[in-house]
CSV table of C-alpha atoms in Angstrom, one decimal:
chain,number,residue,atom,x,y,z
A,25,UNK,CA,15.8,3.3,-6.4
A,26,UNK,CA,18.3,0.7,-7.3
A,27,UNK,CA,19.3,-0.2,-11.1
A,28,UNK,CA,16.9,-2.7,-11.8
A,29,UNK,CA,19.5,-5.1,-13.8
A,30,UNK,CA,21.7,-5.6,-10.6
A,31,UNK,CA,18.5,-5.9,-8.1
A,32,UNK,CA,17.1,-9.2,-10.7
A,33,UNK,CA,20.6,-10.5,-10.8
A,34,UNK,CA,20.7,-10.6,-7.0
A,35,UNK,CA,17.2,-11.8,-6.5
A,36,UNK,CA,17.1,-14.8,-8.3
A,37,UNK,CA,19.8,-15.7,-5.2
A,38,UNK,CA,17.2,-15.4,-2.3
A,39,UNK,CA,13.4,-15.9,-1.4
A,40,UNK,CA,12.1,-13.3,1.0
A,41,UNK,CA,9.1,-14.1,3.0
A,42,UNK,CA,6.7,-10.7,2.9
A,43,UNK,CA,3.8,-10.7,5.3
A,44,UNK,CA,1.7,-8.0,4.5
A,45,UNK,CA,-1.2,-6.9,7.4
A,46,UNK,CA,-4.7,-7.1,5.4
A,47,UNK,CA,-6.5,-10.3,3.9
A,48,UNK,CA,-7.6,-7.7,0.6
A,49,UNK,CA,-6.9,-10.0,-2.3
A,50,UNK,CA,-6.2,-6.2,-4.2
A,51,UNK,CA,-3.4,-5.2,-2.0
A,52,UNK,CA,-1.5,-8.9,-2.1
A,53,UNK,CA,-1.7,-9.1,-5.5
A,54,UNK,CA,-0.5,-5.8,-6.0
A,55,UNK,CA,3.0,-6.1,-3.8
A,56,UNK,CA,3.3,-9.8,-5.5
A,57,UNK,CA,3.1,-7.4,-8.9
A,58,UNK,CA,5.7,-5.4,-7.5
A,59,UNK,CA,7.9,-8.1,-6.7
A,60,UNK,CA,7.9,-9.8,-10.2
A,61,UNK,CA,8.3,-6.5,-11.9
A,62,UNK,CA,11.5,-5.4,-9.7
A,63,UNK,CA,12.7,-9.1,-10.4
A,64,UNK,CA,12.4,-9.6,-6.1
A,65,UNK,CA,11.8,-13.5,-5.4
A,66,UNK,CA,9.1,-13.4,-2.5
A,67,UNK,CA,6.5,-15.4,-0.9
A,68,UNK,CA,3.7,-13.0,-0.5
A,69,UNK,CA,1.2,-14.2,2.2
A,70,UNK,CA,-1.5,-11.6,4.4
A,71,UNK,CA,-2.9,-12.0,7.6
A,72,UNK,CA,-6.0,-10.3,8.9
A,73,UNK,CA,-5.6,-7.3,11.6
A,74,UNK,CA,-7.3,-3.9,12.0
A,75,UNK,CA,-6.2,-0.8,10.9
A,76,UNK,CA,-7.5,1.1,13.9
A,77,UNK,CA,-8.4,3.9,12.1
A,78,UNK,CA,-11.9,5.1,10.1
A,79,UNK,CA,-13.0,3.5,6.9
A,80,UNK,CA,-12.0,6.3,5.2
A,81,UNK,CA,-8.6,8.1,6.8
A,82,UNK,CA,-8.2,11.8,5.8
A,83,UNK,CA,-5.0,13.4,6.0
A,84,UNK,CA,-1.6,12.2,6.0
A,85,UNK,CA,-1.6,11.4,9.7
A,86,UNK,CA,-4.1,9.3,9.9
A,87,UNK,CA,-3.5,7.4,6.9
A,88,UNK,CA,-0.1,6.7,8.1
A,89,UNK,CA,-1.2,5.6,11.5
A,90,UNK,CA,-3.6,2.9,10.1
A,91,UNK,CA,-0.5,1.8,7.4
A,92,UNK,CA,1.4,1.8,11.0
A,93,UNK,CA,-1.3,-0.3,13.0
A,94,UNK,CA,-1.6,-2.8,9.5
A,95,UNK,CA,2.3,-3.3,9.8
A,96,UNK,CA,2.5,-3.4,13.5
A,97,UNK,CA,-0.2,-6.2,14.0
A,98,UNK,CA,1.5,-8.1,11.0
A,99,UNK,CA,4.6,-8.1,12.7
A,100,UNK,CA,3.4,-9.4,16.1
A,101,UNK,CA,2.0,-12.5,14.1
A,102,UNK,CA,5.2,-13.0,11.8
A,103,UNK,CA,8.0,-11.3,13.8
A,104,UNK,CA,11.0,-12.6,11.5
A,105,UNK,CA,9.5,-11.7,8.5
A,106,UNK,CA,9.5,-8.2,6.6
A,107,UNK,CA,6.3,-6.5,7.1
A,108,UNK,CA,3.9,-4.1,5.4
A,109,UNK,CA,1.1,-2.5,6.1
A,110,UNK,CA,-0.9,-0.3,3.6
A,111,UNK,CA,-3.1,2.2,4.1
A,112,UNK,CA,-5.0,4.2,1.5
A,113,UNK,CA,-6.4,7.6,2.4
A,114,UNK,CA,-7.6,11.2,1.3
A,115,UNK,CA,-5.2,13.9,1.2
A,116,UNK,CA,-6.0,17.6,0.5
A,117,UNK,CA,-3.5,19.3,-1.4
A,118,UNK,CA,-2.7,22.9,-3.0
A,119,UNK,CA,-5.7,22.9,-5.6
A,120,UNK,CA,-7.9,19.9,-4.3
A,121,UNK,CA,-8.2,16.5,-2.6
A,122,UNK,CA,-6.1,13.1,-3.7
A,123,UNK,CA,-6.1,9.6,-2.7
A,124,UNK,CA,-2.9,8.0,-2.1
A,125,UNK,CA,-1.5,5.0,0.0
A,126,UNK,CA,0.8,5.1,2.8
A,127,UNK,CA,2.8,2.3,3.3
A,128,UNK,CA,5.0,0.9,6.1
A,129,UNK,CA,7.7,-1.3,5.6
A,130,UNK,CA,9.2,-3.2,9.6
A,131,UNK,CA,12.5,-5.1,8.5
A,132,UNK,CA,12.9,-8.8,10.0
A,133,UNK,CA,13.6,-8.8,14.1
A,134,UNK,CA,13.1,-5.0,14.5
A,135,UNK,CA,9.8,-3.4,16.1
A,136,UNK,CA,11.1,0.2,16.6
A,137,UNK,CA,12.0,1.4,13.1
A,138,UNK,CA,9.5,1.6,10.3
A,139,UNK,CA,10.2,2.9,7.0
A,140,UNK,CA,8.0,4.8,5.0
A,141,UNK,CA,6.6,4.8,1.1
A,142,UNK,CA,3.7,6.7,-0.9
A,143,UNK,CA,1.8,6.4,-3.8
A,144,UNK,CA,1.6,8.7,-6.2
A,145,UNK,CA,-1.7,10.4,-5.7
A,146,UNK,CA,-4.9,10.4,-7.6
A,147,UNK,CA,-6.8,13.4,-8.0
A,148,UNK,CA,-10.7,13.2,-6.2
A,149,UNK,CA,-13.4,15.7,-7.1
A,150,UNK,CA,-14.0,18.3,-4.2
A,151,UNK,CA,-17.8,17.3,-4.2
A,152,UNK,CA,-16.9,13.5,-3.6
A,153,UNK,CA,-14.7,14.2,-0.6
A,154,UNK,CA,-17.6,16.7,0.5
A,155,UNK,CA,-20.3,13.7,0.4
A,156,UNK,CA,-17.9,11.2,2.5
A,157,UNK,CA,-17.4,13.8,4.9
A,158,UNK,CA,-20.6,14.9,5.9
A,159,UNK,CA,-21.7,11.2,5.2
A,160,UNK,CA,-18.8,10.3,8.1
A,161,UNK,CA,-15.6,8.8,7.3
A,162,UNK,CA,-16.7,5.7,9.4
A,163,UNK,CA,-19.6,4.9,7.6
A,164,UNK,CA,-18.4,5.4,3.8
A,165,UNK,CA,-15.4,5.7,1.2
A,166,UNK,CA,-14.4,7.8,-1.8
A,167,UNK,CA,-14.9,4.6,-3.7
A,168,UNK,CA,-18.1,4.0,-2.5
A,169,UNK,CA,-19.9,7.2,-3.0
A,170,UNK,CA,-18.3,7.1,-6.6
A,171,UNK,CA,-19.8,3.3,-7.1
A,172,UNK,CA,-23.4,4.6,-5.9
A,173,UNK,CA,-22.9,8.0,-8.3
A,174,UNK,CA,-21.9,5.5,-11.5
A,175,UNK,CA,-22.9,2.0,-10.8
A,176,UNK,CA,-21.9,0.6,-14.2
A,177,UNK,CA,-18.3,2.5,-14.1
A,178,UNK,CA,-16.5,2.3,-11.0
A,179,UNK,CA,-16.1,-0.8,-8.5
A,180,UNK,CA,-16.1,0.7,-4.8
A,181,UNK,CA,-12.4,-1.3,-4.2
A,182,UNK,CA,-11.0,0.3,-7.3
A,183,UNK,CA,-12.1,4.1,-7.7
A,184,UNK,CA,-8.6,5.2,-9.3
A,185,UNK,CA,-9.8,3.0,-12.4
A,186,UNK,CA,-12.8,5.6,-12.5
A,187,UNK,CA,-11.0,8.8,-11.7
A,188,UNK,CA,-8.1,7.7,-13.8
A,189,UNK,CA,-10.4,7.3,-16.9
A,190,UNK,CA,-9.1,3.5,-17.1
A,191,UNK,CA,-5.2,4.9,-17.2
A,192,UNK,CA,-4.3,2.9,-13.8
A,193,UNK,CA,-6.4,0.3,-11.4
A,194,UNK,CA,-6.0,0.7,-7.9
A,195,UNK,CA,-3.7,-2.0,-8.1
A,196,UNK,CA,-1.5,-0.6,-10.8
A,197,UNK,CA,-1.0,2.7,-8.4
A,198,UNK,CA,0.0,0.1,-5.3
A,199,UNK,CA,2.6,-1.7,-6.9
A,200,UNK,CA,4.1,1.1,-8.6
A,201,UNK,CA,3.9,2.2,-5.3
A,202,UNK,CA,6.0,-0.6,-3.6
A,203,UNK,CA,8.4,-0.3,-6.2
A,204,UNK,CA,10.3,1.4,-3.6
A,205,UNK,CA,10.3,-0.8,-0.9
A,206,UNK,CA,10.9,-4.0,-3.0
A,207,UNK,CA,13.8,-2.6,-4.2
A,208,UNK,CA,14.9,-1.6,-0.5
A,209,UNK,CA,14.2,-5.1,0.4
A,210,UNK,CA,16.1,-6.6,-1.9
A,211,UNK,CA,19.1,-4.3,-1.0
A,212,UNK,CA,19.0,-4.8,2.7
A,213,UNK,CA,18.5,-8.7,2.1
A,214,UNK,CA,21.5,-8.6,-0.3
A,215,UNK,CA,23.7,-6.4,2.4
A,216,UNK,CA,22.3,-9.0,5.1
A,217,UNK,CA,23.1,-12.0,3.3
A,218,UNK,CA,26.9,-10.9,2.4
A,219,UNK,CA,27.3,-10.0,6.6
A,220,UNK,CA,26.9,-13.6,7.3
């Protein structure tokens, strides 16, 4: 990541305009969290396309190839914008199963080259990922089979509240997630605007 101090300074020079492929109230918020934290000016707007992949994406692949179809859509709709699409998905690991988010960032006028971001992951109980998978990933999510388990502690959009024993929201994980690619943005917009 870039120093934080010389990122702000340089932000409060520019307004980017970040599309991001999803209409979920959750993920805008959380990359308009990451802007304001990493001191990135931005105008965060969403627009609705599909993912293309189940409700529930397991494995790394498949994650990333619904975060790819998000950002891909986007990017048709707002081609001269930068771009995200984020995924979240459930990923088995030494030792057990994790959710994390892929993301995919597609810079301004360029359809070819994605760049690529992760959350840190959040750990799942074996017996939950069981469940969704004999349930079928198409018809239910982590979060929801821990809602119907504890209906007075976890919201089916925000499991990693639950799992995290209140440490982190969903939300929180996301735009500590984007951290990354705000700060990329904010470099590239800074080298872009100095080439003019």
């Amino acid at each position: 990541m870039f120093p934080l101090k010389t990122l702000r300074r340089r932000s409060e020079q520019m307004t980017v305009s970040i599309v991001v492929g999803t209409l979920s109230e959750l993920k805008l918020t959380a990359v308009r969290q990451a802007c304001a934290e990493r001191g990135l000016v931005a105008k965060v707007t969403g627009v609705a396309v599909e993912s293309n992949v189940p409700q529930q994406p397991v494995g790394y692949i498949m994650t990333g190839q619904g975060a790819l179809h998000r950002a891909q859509q986007a990017q048709r709709q707002r081609p001269n914008s930068f771009v995200v699409g984020i995924e979240n998905g459930i990923i088995e690991q030494v030792g057990g199963w994790a959710d994390l988010a892929v993301i995919r960032l597609i810079l301004p006028g360029q359809s070819s080259s994605t760049h690529i971001f992760f959350t840190d992951p959040v750990d799942i109980p074996a017996d939950v990922v069981e469940e969704v998978l004999r349930r079928g990933i198409d018809q239910v999510t982590i979060g929801q089979v821990l809602a119907k388990r504890h209906p007075n502690k976890c919201s089916p959009v925000d499991p990693h509240s639950f799992l995290t024993r209140g440490q982190h929201s969903r939300q929180e994980v996301l735009a500590r997630g984007l951290w990354p690619l705000v700060d990329y943005i904010t470099h590239w917009s800074d080298l872009s605007n100095k080439a003019k």
